[in-house]
Coordinates of N, CA and C and ligand atoms in Angstrom, one line a residue:
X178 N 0.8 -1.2 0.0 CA 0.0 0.0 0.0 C 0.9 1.3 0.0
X179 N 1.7 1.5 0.6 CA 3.1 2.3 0.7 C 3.3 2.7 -0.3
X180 N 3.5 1.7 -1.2 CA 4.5 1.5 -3.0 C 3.5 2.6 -3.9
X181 N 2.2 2.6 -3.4 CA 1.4 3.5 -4.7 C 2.0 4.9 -4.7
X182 N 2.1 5.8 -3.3 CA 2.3 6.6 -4.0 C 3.6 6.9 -4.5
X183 N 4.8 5.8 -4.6 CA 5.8 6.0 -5.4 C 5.6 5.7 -6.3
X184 N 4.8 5.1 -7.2 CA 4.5 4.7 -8.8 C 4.3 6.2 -9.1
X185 N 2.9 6.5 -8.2 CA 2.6 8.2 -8.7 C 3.5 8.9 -8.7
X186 N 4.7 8.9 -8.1 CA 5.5 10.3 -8.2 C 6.1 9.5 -9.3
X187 N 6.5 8.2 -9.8 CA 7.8 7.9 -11.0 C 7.0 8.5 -12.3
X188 N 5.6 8.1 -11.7 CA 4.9 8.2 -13.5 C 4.5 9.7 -13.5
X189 N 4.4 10.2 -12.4 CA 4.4 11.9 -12.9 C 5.7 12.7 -13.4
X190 N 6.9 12.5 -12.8 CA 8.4 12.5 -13.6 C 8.7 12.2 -14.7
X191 N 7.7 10.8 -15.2 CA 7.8 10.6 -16.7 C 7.0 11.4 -17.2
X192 N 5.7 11.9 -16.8 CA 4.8 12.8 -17.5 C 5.7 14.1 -17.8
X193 N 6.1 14.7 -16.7 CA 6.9 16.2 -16.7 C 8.2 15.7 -17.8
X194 N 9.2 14.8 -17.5 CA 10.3 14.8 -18.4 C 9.9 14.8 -19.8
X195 N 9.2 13.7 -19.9 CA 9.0 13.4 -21.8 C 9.0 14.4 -22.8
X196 N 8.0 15.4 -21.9 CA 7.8 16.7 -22.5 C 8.6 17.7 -23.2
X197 N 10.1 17.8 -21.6 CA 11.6 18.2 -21.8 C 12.2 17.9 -22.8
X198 N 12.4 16.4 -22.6 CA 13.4 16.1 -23.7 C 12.8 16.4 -25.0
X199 N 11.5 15.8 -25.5 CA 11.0 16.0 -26.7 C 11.3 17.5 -27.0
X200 N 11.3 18.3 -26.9 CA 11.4 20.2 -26.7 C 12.5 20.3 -26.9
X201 N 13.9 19.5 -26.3 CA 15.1 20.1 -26.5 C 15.4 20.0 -28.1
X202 N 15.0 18.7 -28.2 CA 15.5 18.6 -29.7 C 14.7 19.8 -31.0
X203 N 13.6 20.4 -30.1 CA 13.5 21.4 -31.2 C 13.9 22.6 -31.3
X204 N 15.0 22.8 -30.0 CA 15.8 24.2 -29.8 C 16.6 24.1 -31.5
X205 N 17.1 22.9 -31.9 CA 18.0 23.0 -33.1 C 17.0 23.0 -34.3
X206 N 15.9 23.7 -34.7 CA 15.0 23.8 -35.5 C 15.9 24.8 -36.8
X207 N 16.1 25.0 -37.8 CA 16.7 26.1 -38.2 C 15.2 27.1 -38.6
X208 N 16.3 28.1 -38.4 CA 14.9 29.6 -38.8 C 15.2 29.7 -40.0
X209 N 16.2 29.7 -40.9 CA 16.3 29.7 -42.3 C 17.1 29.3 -43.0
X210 N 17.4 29.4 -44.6 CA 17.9 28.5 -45.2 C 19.5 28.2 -44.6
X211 N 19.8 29.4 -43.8 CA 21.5 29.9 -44.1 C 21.8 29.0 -42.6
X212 N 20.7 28.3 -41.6 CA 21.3 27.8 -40.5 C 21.3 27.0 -40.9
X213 N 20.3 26.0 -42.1 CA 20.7 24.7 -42.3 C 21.9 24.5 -42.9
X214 N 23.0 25.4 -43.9 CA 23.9 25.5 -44.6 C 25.3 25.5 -43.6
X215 N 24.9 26.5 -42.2 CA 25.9 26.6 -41.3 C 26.0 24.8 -40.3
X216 N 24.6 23.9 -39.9 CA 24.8 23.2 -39.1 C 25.9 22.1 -40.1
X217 N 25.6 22.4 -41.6 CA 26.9 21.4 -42.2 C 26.6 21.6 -43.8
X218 N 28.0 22.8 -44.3 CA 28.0 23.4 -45.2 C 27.9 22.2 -46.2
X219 N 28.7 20.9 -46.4 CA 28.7 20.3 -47.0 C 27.5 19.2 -47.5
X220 N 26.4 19.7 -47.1 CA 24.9 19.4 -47.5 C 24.8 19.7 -48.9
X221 N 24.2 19.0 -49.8 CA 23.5 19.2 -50.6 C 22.6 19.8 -51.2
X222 N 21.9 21.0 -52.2 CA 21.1 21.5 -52.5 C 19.8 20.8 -52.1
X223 N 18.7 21.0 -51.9 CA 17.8 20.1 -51.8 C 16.3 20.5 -50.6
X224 N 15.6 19.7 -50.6 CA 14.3 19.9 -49.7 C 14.4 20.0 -48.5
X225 N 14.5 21.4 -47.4 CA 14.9 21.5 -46.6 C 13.7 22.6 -45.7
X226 N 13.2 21.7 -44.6 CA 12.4 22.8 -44.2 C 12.5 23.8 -42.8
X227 N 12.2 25.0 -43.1 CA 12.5 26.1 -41.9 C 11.9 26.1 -41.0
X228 N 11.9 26.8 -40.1 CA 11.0 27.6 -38.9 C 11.3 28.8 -38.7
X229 N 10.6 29.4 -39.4 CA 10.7 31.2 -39.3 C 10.0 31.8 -37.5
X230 N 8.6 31.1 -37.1 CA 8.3 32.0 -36.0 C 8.0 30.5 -35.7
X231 N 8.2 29.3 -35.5 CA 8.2 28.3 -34.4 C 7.5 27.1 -35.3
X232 N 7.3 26.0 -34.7 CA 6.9 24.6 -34.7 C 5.9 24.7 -36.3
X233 N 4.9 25.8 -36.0 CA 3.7 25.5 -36.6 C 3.5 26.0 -37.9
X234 N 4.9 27.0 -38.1 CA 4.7 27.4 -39.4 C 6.0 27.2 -40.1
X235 N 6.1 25.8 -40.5 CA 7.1 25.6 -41.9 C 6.8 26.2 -43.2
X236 N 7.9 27.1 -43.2 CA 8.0 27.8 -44.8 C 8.8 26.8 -45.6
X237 N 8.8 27.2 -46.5 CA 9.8 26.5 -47.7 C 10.2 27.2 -48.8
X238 N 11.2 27.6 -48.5 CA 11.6 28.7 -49.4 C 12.1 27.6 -51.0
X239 N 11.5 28.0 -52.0 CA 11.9 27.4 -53.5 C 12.5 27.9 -54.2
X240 N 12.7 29.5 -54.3 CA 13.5 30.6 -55.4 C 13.7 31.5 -54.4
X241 N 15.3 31.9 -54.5 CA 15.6 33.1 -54.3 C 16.9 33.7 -54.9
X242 N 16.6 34.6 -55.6 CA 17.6 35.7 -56.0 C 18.1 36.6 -54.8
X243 N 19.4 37.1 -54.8 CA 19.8 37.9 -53.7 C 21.0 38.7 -54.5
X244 N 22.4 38.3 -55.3 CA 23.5 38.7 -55.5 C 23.8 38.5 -57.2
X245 N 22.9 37.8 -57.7 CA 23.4 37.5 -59.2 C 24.9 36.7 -59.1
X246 N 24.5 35.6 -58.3 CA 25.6 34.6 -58.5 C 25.4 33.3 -58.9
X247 N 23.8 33.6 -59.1 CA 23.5 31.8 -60.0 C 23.7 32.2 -61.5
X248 N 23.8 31.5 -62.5 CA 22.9 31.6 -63.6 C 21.6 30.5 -63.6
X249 N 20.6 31.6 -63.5 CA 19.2 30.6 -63.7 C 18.8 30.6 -65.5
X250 N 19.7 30.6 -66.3 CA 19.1 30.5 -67.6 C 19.5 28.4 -67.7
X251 N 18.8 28.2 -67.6 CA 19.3 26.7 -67.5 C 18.0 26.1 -67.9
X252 N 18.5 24.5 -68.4 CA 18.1 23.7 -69.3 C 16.1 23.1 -68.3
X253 N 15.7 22.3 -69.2 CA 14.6 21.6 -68.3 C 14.6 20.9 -67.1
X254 N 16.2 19.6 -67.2 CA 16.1 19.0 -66.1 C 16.6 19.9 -64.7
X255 N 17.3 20.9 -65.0 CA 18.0 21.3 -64.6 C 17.0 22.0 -63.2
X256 N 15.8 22.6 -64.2 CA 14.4 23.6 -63.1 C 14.3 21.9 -62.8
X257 N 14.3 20.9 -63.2 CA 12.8 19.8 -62.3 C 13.6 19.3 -61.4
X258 N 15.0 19.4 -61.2 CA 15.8 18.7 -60.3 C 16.3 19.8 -59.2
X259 N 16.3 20.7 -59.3 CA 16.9 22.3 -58.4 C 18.2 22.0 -58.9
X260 N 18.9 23.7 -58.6 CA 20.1 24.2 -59.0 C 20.6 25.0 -57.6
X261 N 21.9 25.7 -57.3 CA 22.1 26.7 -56.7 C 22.4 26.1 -55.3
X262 N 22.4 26.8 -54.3 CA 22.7 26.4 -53.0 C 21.5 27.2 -51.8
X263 N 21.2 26.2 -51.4 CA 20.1 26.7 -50.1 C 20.2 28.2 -49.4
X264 N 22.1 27.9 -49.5 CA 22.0 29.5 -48.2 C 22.2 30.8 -49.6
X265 N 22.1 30.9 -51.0 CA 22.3 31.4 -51.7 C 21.3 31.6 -52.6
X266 N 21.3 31.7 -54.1 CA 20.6 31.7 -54.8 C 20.2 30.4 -55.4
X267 N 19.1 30.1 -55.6 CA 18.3 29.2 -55.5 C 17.1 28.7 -56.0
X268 N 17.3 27.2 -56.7 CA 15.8 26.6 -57.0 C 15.2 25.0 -56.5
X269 N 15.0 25.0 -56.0 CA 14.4 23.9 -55.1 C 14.2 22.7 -56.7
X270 N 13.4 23.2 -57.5 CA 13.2 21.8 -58.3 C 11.7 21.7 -58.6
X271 N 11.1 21.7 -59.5 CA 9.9 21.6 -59.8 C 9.5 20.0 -58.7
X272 N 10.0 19.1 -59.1 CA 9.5 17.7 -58.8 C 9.8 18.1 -57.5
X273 N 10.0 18.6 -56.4 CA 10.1 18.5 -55.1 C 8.6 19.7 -54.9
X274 N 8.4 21.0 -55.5 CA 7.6 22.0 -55.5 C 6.4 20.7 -55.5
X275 N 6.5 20.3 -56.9 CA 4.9 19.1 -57.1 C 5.0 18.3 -56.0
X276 N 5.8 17.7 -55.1 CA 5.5 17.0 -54.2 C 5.2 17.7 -52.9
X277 N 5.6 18.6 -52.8 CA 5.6 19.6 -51.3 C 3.9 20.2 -51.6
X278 N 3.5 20.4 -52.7 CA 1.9 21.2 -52.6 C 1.1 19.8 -52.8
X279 N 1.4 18.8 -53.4 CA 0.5 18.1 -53.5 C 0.2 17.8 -52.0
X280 N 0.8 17.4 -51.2 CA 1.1 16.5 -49.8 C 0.0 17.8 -48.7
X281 N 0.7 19.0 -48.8 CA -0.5 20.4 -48.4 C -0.8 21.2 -48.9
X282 N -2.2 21.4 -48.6 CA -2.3 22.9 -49.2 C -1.9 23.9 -48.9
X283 N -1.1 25.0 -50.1 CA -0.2 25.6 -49.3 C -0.8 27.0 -49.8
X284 N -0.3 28.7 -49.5 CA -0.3 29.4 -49.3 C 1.3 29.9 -50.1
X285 N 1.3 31.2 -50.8 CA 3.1 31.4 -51.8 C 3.1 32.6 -51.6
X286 N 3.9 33.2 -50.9 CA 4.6 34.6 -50.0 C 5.6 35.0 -51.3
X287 N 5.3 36.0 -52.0 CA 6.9 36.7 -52.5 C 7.3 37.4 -52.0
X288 N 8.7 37.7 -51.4 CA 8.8 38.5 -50.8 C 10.0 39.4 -52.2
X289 N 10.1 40.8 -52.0 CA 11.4 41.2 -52.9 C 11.7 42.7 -52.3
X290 N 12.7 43.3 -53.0 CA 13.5 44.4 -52.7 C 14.4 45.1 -53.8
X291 N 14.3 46.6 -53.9 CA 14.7 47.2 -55.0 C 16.4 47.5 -54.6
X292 N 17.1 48.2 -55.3 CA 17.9 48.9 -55.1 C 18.2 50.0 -54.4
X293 N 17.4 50.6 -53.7 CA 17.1 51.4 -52.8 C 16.7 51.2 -51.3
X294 N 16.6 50.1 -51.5 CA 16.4 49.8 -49.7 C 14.7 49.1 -49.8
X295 N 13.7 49.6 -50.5 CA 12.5 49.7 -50.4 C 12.3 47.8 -50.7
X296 N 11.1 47.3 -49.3 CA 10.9 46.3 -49.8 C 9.3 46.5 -50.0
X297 N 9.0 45.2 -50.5 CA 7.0 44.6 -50.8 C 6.9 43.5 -51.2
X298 N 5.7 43.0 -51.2 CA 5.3 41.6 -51.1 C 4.0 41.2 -51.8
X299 N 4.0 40.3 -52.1 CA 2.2 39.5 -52.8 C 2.4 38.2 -52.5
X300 N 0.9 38.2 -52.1 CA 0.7 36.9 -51.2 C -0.3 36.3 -51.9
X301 N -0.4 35.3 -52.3 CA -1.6 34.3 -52.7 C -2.0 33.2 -52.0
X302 N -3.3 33.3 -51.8 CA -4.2 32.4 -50.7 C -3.4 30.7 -51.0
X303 N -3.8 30.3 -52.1 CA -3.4 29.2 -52.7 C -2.5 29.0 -53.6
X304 N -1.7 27.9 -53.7 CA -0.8 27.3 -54.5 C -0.1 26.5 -54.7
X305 N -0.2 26.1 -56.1 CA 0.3 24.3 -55.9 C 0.9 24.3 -57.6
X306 N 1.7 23.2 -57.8 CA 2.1 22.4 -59.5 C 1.9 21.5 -59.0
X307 N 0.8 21.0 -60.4 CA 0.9 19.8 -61.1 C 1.8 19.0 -61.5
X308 N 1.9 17.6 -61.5 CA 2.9 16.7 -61.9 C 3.8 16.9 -63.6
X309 N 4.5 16.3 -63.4 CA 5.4 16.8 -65.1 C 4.5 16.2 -66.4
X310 N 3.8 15.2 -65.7 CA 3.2 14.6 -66.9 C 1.9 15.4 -67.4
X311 N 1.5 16.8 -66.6 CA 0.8 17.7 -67.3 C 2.1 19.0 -67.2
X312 N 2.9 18.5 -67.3 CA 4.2 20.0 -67.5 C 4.7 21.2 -66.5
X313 N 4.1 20.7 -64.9 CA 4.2 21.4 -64.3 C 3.8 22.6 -64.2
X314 N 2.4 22.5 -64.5 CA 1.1 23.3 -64.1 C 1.1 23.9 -63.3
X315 N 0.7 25.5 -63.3 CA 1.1 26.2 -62.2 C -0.8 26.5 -61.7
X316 N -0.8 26.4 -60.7 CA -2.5 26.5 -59.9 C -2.3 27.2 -58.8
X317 N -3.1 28.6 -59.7 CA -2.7 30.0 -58.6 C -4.2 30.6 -58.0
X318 N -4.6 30.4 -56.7 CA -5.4 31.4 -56.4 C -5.6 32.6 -56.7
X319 N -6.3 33.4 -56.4 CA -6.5 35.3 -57.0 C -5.3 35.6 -55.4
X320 N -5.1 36.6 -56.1 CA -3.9 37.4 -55.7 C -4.6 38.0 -54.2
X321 N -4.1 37.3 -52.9 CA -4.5 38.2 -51.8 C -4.2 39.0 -51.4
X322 N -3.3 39.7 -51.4 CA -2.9 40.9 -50.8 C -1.1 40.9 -50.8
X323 N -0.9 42.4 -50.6 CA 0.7 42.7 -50.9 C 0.8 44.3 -51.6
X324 N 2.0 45.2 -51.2 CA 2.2 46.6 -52.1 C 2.6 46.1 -53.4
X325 N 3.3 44.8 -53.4 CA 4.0 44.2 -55.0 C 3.1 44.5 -55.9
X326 N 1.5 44.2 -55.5 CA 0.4 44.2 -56.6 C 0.6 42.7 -57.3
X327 N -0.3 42.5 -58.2 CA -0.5 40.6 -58.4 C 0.5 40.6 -59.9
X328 N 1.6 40.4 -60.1 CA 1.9 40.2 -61.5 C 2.2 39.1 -62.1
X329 N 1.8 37.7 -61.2 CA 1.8 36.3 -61.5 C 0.3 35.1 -61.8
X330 N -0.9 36.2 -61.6 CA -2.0 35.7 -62.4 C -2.1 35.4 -63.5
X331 N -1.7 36.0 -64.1 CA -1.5 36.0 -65.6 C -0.6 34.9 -66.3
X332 N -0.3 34.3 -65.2 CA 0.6 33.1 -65.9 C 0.0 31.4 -65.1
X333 N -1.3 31.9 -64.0 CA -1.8 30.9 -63.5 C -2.4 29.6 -64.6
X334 N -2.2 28.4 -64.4 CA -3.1 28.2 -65.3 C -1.8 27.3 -66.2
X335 N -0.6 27.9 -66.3 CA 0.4 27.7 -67.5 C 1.1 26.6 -67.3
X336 N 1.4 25.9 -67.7 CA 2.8 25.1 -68.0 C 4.5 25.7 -67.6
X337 N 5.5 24.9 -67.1 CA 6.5 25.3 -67.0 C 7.3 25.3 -68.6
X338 N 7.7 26.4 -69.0 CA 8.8 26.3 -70.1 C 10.4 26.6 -69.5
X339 N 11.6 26.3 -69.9 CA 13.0 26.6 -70.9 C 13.2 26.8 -72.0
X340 N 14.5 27.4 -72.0 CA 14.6 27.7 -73.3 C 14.4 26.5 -74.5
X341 N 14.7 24.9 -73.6 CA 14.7 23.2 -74.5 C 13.3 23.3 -74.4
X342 N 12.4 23.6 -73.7 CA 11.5 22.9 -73.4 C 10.2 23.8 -73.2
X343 N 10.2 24.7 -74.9 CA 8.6 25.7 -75.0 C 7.2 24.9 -74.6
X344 N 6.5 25.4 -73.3 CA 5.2 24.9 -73.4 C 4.6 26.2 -72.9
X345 N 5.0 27.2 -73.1 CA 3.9 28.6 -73.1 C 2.8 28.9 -74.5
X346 N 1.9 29.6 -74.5 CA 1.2 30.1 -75.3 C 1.4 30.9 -76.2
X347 N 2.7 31.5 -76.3 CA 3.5 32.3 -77.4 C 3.9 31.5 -78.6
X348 N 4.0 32.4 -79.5 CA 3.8 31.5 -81.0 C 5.6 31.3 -81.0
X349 N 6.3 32.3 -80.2 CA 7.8 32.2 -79.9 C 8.4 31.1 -78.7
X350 N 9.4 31.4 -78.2 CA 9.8 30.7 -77.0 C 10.2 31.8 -76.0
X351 N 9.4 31.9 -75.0 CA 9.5 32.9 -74.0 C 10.5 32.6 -73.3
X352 N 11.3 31.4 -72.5 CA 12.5 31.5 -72.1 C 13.4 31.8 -72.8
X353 N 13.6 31.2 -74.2 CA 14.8 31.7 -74.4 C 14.8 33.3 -75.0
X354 N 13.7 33.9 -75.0 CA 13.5 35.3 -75.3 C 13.7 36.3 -73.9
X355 N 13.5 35.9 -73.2 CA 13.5 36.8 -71.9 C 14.3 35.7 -70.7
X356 N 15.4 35.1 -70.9 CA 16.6 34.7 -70.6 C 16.2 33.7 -69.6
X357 N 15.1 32.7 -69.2 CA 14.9 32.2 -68.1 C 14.3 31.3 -68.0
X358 N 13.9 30.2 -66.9 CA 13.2 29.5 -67.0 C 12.2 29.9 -66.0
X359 N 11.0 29.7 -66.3 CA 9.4 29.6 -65.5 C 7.9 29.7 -65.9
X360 N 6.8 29.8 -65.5 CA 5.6 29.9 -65.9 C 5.4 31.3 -66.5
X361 N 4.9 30.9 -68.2 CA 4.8 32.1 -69.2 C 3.4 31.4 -69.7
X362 N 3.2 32.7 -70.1 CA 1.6 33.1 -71.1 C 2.9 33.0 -72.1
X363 N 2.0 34.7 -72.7 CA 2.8 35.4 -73.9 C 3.5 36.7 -73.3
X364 N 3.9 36.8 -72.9 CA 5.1 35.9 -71.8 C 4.8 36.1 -70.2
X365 N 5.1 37.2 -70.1 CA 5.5 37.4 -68.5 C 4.7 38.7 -67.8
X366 N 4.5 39.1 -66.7 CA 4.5 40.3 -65.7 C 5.7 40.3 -65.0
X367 N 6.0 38.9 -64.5 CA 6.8 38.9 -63.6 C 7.9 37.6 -64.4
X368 N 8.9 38.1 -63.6 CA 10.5 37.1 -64.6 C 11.4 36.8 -63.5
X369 N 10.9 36.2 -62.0 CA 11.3 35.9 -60.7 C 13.3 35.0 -61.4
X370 N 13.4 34.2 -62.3 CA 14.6 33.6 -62.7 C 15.3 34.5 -63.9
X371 N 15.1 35.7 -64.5 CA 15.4 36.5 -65.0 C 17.0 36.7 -65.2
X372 N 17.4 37.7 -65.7 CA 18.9 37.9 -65.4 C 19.1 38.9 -64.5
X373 N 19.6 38.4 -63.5 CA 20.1 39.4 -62.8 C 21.3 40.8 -63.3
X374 N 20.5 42.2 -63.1 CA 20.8 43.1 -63.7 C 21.5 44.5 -62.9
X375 N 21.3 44.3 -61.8 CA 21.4 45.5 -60.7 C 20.3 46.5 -61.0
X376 N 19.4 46.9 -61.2 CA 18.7 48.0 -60.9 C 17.7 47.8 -62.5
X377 N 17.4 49.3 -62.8 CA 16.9 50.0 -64.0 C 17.9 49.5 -65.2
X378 N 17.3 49.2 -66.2 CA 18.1 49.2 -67.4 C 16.9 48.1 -68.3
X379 N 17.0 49.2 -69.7 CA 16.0 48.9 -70.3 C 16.4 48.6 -71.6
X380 N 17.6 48.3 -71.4 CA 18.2 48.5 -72.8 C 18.0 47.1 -73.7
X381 N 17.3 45.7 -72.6 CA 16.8 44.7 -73.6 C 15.6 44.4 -72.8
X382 N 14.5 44.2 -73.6 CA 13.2 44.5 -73.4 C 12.9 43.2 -72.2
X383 N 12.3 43.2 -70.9 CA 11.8 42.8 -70.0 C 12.6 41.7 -69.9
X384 N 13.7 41.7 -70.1 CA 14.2 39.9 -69.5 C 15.0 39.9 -67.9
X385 N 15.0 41.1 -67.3 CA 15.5 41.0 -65.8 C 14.5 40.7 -64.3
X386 N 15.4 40.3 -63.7 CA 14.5 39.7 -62.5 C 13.2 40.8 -62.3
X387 N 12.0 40.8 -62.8 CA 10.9 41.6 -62.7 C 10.1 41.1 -62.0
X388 N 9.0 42.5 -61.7 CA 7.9 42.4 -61.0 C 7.1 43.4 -61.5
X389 N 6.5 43.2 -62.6 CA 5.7 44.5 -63.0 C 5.3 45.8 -62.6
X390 N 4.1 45.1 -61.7 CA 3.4 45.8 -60.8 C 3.4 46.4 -59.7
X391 N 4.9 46.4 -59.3 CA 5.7 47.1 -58.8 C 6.5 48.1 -59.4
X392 N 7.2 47.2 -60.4 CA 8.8 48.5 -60.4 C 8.7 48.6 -62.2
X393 N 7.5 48.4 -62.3 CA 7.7 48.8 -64.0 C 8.6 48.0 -65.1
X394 N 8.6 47.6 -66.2 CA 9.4 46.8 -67.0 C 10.3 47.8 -66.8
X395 N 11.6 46.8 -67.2 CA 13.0 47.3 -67.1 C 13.9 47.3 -65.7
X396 N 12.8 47.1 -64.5 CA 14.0 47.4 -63.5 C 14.1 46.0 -62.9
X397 N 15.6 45.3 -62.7 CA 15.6 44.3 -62.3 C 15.8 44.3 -60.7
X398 N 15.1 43.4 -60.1 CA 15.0 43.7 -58.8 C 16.5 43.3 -58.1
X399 N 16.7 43.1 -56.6 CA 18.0 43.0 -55.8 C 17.5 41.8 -55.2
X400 N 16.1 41.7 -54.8 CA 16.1 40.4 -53.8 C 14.7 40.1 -54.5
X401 N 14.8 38.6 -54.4 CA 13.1 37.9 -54.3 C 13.2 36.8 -54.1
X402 N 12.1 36.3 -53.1 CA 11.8 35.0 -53.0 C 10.6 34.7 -53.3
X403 N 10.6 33.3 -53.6 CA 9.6 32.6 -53.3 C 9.6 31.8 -52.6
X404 N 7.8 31.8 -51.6 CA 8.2 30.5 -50.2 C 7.0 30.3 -50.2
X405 N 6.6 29.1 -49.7 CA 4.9 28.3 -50.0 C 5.1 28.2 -48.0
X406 N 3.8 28.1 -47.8 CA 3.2 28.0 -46.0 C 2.5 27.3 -45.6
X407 N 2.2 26.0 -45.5 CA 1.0 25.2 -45.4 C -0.1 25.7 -44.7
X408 N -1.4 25.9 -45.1 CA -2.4 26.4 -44.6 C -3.6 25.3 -44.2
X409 N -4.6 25.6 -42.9 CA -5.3 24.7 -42.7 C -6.2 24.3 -43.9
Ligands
CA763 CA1 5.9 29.0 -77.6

């Protein structure tokens, strides 16, 4: 009769510990791409998920321009498999993108920034690609909110092209016309894989890292990402 209430204190110790330990291990969560690159630089490009403000909200960052040290003019397999480096500039890979939206429904944050310091954003409720065997289909909600203004509806709906690999609606080839690989009409608003340009310069018509509806054709931006959010 003695012995009971030492069960209750062991099995309340396991109640209170479990909790601990399970928790420590999420102190090493990374917040962004550049801690997973620091806990072991010699990692591989690849599917890697964050924690920007804790547990519940994994971002996933898929494109980011920052310095003009990729070249994103690159071939088909090259977008379905990713290129670049996680803590740098960056493409996750279509075939990882189709598997990450299929699995949730997700939410796609752009975030970008001029040459002037000034940043803005557009945010879309929903978003997902379709598998390769319809071309990597882009399925874009209406544009919720952001100063960016919406300059990627217009390509909802589309097919992934390269310059190998035209499946836009242009009687031309929009990658290899405006230097890049991604989701084109006839052609673009927005040229998120563009060439990176430093600033203003109009001197060859719309092929720099753009955003229309923001900064006007011709000005290529300094920073942009793309990052999808899983939503309930
Ligand atoms: Ca075409």
């Amino acid at each position: 009769r003695k012995l009971f209430p030492f069960y209750l204190i062991l099995l309340l110790l396991v109640l209170i510990l479990v909790p601990v330990v399970t928790s420590c291990s999420d102190l090493n969560l990374p917040l962004d791409c550049s801690d997973i690159y620091n806990q072991d630089s010699s990692r591989p490009s690849g599917v890697y998920t964050i924690y920007p403000i804790g547990t519940t909200s994994a971002i996933q960052v898929f494109q980011k321009r920052m310095d003009g040290s990729v070249n994103f003019y690159r071939p088909w397999d090259q977008y379905k498999f990713g290129f670049g480096n996680a803590a740098g500039e960056y493409w996750l890979g279509l075939e990882n993108i189709f598997h990450l939206t299929q699995r949730k429904k997700s939410e796609l944050l752009i975030d970008m920034e001029d040459f002037e310091g000034n940043k803005s954003y557009a945010r879309y409720t929903s978003f997902s690609v379709g598998p390769e065997s319809d071309g990597y289909k882009l399925h874009l909600s209406e544009f919720n909110s952001g100063g960016a203004g919406d300059s990627l509806s217009i390509v909802s709906g589309q097919k992934f092209s390269t310059f190998d690999k035209d499946q836009d609606t242009w009687v031309n080839n929009c990658a290899r016309s405006f230097i890049a690989g991604f989701w084109f009409s006839d052609c673009h608003s927005a040229n998120p894989n563009g060439v990176y340009r430093w600033g203003a310069d109009d001197s060859l018509y719309a092929i720099g890292v753009e955003w229309i509806s923001w900064k006007g054709r011709g000005y290529s931006l300094k920073a942009i990402s793309m990052k999808i959010r899983p939503v309930q």
